CSV table of C-alpha atoms in Angstrom, one decimal:
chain,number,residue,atom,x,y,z
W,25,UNK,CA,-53.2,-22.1,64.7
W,26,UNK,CA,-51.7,-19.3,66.5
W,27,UNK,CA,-54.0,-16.6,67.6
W,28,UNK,CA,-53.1,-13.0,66.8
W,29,UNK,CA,-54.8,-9.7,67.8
W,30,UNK,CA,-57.1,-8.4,64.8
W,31,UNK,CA,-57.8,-4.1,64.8
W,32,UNK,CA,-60.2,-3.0,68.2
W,33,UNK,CA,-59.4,-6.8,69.4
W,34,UNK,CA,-59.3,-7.1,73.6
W,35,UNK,CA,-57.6,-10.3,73.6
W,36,UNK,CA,-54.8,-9.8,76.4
W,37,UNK,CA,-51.5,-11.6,75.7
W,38,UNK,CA,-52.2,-12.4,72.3
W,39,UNK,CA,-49.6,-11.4,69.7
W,40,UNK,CA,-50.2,-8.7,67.3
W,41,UNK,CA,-48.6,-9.5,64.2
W,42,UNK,CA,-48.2,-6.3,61.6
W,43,UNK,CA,-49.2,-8.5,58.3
W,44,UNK,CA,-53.0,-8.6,60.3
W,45,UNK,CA,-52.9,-4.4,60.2
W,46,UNK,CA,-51.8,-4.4,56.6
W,47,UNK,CA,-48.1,-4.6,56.6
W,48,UNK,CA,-46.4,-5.3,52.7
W,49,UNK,CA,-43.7,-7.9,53.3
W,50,UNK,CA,-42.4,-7.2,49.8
W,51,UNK,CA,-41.5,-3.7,50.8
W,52,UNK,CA,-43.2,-2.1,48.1
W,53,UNK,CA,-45.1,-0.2,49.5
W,54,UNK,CA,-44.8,2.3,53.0
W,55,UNK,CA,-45.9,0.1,56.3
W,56,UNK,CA,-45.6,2.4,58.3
W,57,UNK,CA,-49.2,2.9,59.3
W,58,UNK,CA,-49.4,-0.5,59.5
W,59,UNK,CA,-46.5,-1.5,61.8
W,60,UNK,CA,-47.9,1.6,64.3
W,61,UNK,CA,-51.4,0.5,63.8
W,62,UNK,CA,-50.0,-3.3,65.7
W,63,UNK,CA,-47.8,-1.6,68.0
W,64,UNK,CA,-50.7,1.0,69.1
W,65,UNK,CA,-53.2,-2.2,69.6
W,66,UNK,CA,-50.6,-3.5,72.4
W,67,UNK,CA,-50.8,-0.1,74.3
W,68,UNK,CA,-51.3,-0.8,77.8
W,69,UNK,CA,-50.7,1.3,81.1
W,70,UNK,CA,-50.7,-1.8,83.3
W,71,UNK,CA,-48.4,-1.2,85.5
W,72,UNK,CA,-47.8,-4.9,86.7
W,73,UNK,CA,-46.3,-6.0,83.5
W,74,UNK,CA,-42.7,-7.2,83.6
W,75,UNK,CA,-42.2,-7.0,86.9
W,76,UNK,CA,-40.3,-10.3,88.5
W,77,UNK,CA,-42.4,-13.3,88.2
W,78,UNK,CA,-44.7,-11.6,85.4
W,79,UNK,CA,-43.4,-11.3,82.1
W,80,UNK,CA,-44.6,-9.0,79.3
W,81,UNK,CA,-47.6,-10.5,77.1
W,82,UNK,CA,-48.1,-7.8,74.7
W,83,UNK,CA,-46.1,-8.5,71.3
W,84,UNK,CA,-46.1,-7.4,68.1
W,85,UNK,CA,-44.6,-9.9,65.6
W,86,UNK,CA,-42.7,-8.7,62.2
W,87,UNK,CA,-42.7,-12.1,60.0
W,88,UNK,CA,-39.9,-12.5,57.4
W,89,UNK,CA,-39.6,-9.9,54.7
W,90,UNK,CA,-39.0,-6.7,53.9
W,91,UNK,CA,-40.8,-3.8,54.8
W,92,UNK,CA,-40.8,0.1,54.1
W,93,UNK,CA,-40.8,2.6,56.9
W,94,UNK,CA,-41.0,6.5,56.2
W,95,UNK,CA,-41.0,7.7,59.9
W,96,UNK,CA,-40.7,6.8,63.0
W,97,UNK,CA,-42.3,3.9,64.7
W,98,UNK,CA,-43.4,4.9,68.3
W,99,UNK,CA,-43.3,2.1,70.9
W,100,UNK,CA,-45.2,2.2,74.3
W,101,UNK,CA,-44.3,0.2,77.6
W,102,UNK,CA,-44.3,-3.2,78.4
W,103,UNK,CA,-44.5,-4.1,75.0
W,104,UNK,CA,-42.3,-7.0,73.0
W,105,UNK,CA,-41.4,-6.4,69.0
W,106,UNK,CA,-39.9,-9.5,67.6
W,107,UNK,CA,-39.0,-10.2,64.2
W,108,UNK,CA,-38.2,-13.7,62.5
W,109,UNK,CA,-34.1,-13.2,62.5
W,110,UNK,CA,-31.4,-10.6,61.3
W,111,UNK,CA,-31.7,-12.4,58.3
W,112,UNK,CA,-34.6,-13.0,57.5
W,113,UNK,CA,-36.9,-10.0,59.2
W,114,UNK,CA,-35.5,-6.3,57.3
W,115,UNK,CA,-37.0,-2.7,57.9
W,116,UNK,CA,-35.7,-0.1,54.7
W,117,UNK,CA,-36.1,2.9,56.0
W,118,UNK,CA,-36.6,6.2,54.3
W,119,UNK,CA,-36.5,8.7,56.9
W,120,UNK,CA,-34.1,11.6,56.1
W,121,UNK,CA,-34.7,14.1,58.8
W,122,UNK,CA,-31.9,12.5,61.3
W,123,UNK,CA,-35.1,10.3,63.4
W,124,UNK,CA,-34.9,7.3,64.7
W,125,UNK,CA,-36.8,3.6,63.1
W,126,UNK,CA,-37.6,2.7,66.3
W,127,UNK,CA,-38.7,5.5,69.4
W,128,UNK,CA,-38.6,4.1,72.6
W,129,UNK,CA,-39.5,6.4,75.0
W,130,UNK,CA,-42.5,7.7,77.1
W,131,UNK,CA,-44.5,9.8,75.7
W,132,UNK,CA,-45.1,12.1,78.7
W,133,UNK,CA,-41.7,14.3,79.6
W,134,UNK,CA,-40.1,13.3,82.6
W,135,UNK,CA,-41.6,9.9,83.1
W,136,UNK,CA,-39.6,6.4,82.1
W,137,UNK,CA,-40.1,3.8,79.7
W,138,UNK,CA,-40.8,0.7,81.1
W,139,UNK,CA,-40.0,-3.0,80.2
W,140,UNK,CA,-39.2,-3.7,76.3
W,141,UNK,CA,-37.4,-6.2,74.6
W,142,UNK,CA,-36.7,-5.5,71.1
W,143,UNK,CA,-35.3,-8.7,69.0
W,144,UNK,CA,-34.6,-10.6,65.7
W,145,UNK,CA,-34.4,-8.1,62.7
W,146,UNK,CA,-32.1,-6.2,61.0
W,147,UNK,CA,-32.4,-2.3,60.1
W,148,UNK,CA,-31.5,-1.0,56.6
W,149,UNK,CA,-30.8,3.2,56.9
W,150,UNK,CA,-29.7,2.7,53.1
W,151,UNK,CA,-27.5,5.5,53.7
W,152,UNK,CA,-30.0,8.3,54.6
W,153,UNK,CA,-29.9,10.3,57.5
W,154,UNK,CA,-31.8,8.5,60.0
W,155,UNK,CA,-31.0,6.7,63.3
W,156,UNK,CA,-31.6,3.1,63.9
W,157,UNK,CA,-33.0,2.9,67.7
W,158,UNK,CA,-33.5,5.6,69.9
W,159,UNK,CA,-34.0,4.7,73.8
W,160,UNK,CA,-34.6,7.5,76.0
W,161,UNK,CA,-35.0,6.7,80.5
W,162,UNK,CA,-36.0,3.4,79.7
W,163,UNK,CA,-35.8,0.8,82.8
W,164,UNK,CA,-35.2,-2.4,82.0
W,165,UNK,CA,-34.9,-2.2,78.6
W,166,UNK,CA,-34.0,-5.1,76.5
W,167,UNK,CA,-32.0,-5.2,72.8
W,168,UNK,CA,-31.3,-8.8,71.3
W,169,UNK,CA,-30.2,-10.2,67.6
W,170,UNK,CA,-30.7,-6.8,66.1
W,171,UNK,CA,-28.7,-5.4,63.0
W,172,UNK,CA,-28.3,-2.1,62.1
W,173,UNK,CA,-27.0,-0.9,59.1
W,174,UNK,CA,-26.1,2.0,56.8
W,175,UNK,CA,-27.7,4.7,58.8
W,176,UNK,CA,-26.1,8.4,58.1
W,177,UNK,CA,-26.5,8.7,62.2
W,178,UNK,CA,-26.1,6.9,65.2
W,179,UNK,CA,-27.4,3.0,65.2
W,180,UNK,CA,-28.2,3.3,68.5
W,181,UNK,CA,-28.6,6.1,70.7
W,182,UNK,CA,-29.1,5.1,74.9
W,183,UNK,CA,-30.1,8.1,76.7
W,184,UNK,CA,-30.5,7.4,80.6
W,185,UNK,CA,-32.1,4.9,82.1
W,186,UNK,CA,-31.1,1.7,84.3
W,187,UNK,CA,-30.4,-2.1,84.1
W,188,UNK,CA,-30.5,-1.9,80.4
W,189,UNK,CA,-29.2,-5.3,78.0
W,190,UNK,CA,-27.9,-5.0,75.0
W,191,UNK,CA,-27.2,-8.9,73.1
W,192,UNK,CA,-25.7,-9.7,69.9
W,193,UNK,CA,-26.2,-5.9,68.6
W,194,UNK,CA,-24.3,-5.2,65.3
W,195,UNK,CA,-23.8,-2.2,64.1
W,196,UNK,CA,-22.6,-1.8,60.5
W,197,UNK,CA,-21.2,1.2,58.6
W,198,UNK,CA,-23.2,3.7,60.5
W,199,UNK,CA,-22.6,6.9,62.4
W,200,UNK,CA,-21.3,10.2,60.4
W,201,UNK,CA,-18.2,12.4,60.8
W,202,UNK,CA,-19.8,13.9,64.0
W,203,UNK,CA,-21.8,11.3,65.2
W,204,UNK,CA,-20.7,8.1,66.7
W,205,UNK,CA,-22.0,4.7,65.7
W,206,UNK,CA,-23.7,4.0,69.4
W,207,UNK,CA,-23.9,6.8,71.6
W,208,UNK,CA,-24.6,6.2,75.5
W,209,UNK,CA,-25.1,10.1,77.1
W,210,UNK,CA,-27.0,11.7,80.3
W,211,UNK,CA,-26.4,15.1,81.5
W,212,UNK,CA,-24.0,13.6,84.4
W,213,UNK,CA,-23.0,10.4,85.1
W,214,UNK,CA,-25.8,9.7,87.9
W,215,UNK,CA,-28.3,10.3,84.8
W,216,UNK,CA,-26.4,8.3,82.2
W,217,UNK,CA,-27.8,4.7,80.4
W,218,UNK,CA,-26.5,3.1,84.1
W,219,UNK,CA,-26.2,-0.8,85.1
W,220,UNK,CA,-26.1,-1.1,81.4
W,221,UNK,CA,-24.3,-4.3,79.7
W,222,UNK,CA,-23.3,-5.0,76.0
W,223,UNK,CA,-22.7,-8.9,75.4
W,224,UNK,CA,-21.4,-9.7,71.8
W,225,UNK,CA,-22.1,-8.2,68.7
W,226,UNK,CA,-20.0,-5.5,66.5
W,227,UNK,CA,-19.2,-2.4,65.9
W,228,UNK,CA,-17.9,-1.8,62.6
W,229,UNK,CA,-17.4,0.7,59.8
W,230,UNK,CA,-17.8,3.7,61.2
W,231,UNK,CA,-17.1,6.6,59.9
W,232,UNK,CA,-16.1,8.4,63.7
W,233,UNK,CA,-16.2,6.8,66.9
W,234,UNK,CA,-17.5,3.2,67.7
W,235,UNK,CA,-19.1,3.6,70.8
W,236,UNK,CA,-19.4,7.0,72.8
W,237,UNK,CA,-19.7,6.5,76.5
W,238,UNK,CA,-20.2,10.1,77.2
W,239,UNK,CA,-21.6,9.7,80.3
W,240,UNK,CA,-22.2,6.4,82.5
W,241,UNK,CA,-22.0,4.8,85.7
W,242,UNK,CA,-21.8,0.7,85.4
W,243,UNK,CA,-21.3,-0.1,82.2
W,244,UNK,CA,-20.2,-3.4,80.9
W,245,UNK,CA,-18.3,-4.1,77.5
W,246,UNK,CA,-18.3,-7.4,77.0
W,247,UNK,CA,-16.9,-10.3,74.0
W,248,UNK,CA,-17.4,-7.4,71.5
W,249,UNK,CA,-15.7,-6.8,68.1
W,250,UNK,CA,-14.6,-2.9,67.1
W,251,UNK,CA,-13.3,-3.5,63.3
W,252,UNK,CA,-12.6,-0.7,60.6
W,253,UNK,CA,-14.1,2.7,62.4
W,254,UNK,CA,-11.9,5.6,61.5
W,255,UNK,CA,-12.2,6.9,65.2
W,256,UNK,CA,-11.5,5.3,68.5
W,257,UNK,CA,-13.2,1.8,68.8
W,258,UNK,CA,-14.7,3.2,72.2
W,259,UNK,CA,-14.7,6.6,74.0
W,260,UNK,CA,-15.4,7.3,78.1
W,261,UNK,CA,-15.6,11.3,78.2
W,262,UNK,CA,-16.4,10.6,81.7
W,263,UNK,CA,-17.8,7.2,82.9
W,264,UNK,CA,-17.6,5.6,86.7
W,265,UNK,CA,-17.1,1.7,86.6
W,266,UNK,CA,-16.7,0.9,83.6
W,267,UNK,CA,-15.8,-2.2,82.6
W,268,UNK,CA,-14.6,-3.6,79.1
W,269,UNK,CA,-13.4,-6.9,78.6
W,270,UNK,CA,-12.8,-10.0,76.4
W,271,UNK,CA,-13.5,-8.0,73.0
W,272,UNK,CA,-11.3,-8.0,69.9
W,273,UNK,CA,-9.9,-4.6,68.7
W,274,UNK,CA,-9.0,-4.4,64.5
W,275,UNK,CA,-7.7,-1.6,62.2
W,276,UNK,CA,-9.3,1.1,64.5
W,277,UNK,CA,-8.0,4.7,65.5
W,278,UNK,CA,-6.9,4.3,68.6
W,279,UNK,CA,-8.9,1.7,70.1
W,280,UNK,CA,-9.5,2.9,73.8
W,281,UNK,CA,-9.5,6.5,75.1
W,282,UNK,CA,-10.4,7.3,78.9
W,283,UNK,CA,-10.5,10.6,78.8
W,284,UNK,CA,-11.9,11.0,82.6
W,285,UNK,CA,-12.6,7.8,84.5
W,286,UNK,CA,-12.7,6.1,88.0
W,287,UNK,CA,-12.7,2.7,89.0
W,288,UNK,CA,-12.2,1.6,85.0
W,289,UNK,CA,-11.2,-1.3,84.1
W,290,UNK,CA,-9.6,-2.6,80.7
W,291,UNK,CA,-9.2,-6.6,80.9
W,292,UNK,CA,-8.9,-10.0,78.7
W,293,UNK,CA,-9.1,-7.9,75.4
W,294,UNK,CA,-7.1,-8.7,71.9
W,295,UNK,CA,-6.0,-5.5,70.1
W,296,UNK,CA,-4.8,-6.1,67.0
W,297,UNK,CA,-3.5,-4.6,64.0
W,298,UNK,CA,-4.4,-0.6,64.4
W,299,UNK,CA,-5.2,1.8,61.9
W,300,UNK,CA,-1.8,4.0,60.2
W,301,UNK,CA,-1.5,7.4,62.1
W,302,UNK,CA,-2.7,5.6,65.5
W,303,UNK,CA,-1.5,7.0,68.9
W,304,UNK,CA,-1.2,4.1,71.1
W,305,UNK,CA,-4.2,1.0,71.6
W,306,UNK,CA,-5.4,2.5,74.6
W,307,UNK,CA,-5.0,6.0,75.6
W,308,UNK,CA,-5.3,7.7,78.9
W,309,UNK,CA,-6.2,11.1,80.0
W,310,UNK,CA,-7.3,11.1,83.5
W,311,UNK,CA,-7.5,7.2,85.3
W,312,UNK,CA,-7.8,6.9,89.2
W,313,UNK,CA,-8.3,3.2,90.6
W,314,UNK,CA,-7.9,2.2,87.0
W,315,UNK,CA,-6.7,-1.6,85.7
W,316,UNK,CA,-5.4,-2.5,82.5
W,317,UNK,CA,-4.6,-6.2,82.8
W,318,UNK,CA,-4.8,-9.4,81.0
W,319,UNK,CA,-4.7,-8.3,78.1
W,320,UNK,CA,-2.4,-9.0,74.5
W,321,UNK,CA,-1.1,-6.3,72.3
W,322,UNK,CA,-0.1,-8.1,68.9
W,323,UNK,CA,1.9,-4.8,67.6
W,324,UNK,CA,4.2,-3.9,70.2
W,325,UNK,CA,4.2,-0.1,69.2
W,326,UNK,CA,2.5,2.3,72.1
W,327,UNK,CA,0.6,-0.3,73.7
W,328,UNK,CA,-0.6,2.7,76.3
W,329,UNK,CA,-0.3,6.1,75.1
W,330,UNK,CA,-1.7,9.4,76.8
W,331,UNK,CA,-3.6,12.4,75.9
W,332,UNK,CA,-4.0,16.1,77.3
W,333,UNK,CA,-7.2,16.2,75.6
W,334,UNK,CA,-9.1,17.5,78.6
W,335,UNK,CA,-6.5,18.6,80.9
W,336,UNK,CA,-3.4,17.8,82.5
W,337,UNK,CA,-2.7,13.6,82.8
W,338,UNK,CA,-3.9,12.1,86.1
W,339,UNK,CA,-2.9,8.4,86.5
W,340,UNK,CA,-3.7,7.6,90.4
W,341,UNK,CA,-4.0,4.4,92.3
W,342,UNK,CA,-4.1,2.2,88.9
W,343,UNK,CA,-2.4,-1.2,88.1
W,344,UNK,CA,-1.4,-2.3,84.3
W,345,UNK,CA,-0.2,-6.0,85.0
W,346,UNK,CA,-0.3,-9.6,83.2
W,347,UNK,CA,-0.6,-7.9,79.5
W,348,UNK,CA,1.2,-10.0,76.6
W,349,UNK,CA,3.1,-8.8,73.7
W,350,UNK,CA,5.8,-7.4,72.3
W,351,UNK,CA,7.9,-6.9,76.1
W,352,UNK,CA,8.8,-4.7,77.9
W,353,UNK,CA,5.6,-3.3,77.4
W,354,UNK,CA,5.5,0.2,75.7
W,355,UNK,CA,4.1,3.0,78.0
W,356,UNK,CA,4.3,6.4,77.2
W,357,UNK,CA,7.1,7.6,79.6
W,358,UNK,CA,4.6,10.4,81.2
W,359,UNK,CA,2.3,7.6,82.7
W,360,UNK,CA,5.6,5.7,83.9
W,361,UNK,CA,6.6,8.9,85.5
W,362,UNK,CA,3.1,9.5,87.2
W,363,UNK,CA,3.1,5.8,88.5
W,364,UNK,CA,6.8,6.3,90.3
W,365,UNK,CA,4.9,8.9,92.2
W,366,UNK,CA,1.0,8.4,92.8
W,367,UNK,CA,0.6,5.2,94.0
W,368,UNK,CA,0.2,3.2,91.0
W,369,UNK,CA,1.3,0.0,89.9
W,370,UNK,CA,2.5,-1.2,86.2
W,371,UNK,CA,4.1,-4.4,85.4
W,372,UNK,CA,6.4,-4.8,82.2
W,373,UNK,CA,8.0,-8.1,81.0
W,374,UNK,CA,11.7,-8.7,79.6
W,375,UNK,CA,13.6,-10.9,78.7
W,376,UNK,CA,15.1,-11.5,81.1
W,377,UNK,CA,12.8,-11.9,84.4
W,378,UNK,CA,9.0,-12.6,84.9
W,379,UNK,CA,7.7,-9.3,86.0
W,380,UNK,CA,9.6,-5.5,85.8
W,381,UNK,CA,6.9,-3.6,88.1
W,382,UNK,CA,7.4,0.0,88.8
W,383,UNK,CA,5.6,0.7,92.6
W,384,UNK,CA,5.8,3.5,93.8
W,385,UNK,CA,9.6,4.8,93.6
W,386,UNK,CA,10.8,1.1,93.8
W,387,UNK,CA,11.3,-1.6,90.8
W,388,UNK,CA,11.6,-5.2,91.9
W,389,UNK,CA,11.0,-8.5,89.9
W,390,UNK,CA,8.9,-11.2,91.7
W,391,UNK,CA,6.3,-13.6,91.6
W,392,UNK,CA,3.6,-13.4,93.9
W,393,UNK,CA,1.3,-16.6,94.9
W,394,UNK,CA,-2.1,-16.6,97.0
W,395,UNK,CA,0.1,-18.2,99.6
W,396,UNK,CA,1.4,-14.9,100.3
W,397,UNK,CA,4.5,-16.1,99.7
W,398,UNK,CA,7.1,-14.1,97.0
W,399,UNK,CA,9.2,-15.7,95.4
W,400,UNK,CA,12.3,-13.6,93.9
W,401,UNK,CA,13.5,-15.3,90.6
W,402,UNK,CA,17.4,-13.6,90.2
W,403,UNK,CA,20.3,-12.8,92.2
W,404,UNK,CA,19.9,-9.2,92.7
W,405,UNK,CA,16.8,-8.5,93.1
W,406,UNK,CA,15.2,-6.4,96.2
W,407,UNK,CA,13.1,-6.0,98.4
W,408,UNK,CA,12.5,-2.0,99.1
W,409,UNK,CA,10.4,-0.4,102.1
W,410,UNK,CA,8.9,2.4,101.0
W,411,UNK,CA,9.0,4.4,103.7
W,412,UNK,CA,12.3,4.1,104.9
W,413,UNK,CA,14.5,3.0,101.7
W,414,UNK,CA,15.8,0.0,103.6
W,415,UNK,CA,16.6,-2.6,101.5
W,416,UNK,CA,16.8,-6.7,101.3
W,417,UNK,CA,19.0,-7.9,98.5
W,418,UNK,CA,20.6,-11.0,97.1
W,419,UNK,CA,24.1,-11.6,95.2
W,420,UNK,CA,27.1,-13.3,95.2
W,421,UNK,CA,30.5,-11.6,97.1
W,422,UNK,CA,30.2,-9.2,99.8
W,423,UNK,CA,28.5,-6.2,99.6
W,424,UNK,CA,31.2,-3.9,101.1
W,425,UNK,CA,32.1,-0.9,99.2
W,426,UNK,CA,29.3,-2.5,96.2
W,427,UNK,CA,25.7,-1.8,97.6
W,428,UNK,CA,24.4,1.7,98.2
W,429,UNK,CA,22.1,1.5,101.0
W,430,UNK,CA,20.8,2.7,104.4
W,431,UNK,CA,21.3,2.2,107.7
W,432,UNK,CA,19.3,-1.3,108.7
W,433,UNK,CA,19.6,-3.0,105.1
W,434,UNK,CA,20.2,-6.6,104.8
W,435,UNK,CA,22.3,-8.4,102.2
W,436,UNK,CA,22.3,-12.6,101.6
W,437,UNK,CA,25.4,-14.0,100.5
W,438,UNK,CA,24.5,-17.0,97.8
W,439,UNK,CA,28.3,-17.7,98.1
W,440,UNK,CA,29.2,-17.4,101.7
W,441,UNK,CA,29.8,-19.3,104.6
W,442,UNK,CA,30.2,-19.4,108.2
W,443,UNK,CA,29.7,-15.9,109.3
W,444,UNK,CA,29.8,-14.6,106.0
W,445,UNK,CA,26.7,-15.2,104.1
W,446,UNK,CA,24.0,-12.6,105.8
W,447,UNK,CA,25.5,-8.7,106.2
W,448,UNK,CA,23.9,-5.6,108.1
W,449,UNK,CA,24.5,-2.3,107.2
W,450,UNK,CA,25.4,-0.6,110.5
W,451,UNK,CA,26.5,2.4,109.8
W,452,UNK,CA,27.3,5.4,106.8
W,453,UNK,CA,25.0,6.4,104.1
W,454,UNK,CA,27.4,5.1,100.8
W,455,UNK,CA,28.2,1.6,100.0
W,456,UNK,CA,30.4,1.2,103.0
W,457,UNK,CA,29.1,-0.1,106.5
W,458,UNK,CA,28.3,-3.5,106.4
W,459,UNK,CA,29.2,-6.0,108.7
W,460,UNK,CA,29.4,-9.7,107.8
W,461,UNK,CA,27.2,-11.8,111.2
């Protein structure tokens, strides 16, 4: 028989389950009181819990069933909830007043929240105003297996902190028209929800934005789905290292906008079938050290759009390579323009070669291998120094009075022979010059 703590019980460690403190499973009737009453009996100030090597012993247990909650449910440190599965565990809440179900945070200002993990049950806002979970400077903070659904307001809400997990969260036809479904915010990026990661789950049916990353430093995005919000999927107002990758983008307004981001990167994702009246699958306001690789576009209509939204567009020292879809790739022209001039790299396919990258000023098609070796695929092509404009080309006939180029380019003959198959150009600025060696 499992031993669970009873009202005034010392028992350390033992688990605290909420039918003991007079919890209605049917959810007929408020438990509130009840669920609070179990939670408050787990209140500890030991410092010592959760760190490495000691894990948290305090947990309150919500069996399978259904259960009422009128306000919020305030939950200390160190200190495990755990229901019985998204399925079988539900909390109906009633709360109208825009709260959350669940408050994690400490109750003394300016202090952190240490060392939760919240699991297994599934939130019910049946369409009031109320917000799923609210998190607030929590360290170490853990979400797992947690639904939330039909909340008027944000499902969950992140508000600083560090190294925080979020599993298998799903969020389902919540947010409202000016809140997003899960909102991560800090007054700067240094005091955003940072080191955070998101693993699986969905975001999906809400009424603005999916996920607000207003302000964050490390985040990670990971094997997500973003289905049927009537905003963009995700939005970085201004976020440092942020990562999202492998998650599946349907039927949303614009899926990705970077409004202000460094050191972003976009990779692995499938973005399919966007929402009528989109702008582009992923759209870019200010990127610097930026990639968007690896990833398939499945409508090949503005693939990469761009946006003024906070000030003039910035794309600096960023690489778009290896995405598949409809080819060449469609880029807004504005971002190809800014890539011809600040360092930036993007790579479009045709039909007709492997790879059309634009670098810097120069466009060349190649293949490059990690035995440093490149390997140019058509007669033609060229090799282009920067800094000089001298040029290394390849075609058939001689290159006299055909090739523009500088002084000290070099043209291979396919067709040549003795003396005639490598040229210099030795002198003049036009297509003239060359001398056959």
């Amino acid at each position: 028989m499992a031993l669970t703590k009873a009202t005034n019980s010392l028992i350390s460690g033992a688990v605290a389950n909420v039918l003991d403190f007079g919890a209605d499973p049917s959810g007929s009737t408020d438990s509130t009181s009840a669920i609070q009453a179990a939670i408050d009996s787990c209140a500890t100030t030991d410092r010592t819990e959760g760190i490495p090597n000691t894990p948290v012993s305090n947990q309150v247990h919500i069996p399978a069933g259904t259960y009422l909650v009128s306000a919020s449910l305030n939950v200390t440190s160190y200190l495990n909830i755990t229901g019985a599965g998204r399925q079988t565990t539900f909390i109906k809440s009633s709360i109208t007043n825009g709260t959350a179900v669940f408050n994690i945070q400490y109750s003394t200002s300016g202090l952190s929240q240490n060392y939760n993990r919240i699991s297994d049950f599934t939130i019910n806002g049946q369409g009031n105003n109320t917000q799923g979970i609210y998190v607030a400077f929590a360290n170490r903070f853990e979400l797992s297996s947690v639904q939330v659904m039909k909340c008027a307001n944000r499902a969950l809400y992140l508000q600083g902190g560090v190294i925080n997990t979020i599993n298998n969260f799903y969020s389902w036809d919540c947010g409202s028209l000016t809140e997003p479904a899960v909102l991560l915010y800090g007054a700067s990026p240094a005091f955003g929800p940072n080191a955070t990661t998101f693993m699986g789950g969905e975001v999906y049916a809400s009424p603005n934005i999916g996920m607000h990353v207003q302000e964050c430093v490390s985040l990670n995005v990971c094997g997500m789905t973003f289905q049927a919000n009537e905003g963009n999927a995700i939005l970085v107002t201004n976020g440092l290292q942020i990562q999202i990758d492998g998650c599946y983008f349907e039927v949303n307004k614009d899926d990705i906008k970077l409004l202000n981001t460094v050191s972003c990167s976009v990779t692995n994702n499938l973005f399919a079938l966007p929402k009528a009246g989109y702008t582009a699958f992923i759209v870019l306001n200010k990127m610097t050290n930026g990639e968007i690789y690896g990833n398939e576009f499945q409508v090949g209509k503005n693939a990469i759009g761009q946006t003024t939204e906070i000030g003039s567009l910035l794309f600096d020292q960023s690489h778009v390579g290896n995405n598949f879809g409809t080819q060449p790739l469609p880029i807004d022209a504005a971002i190809l323009a800014l890539a011809n001039n600040n360092g930036s790299i993007i790579e479009r396919w045709d039909a007709t070669s492997y790879g059309n990258a634009v670098y810097g000023r120069n466009i060349f098609k190649s293949r490059t291998y990690h035995d440093d070796s490149v390997y140019m695929l058509t007669a033609g092509d060229t090799f282009n120094w920067i800094d000089s404009g001298v040029i290394w080309r390849t075609g058939t006939g001689s290159p006299e009075g055909g090739i523009t180029a500088p002084v000290g380019s070099m043209f291979t003959r396919s067709d040549g022979g003795t003396s005639t198959t490598l040229y210099v150009k030795e002198s003049g600025t036009g297509n003239t010059g060359w001398v056959a060696k």
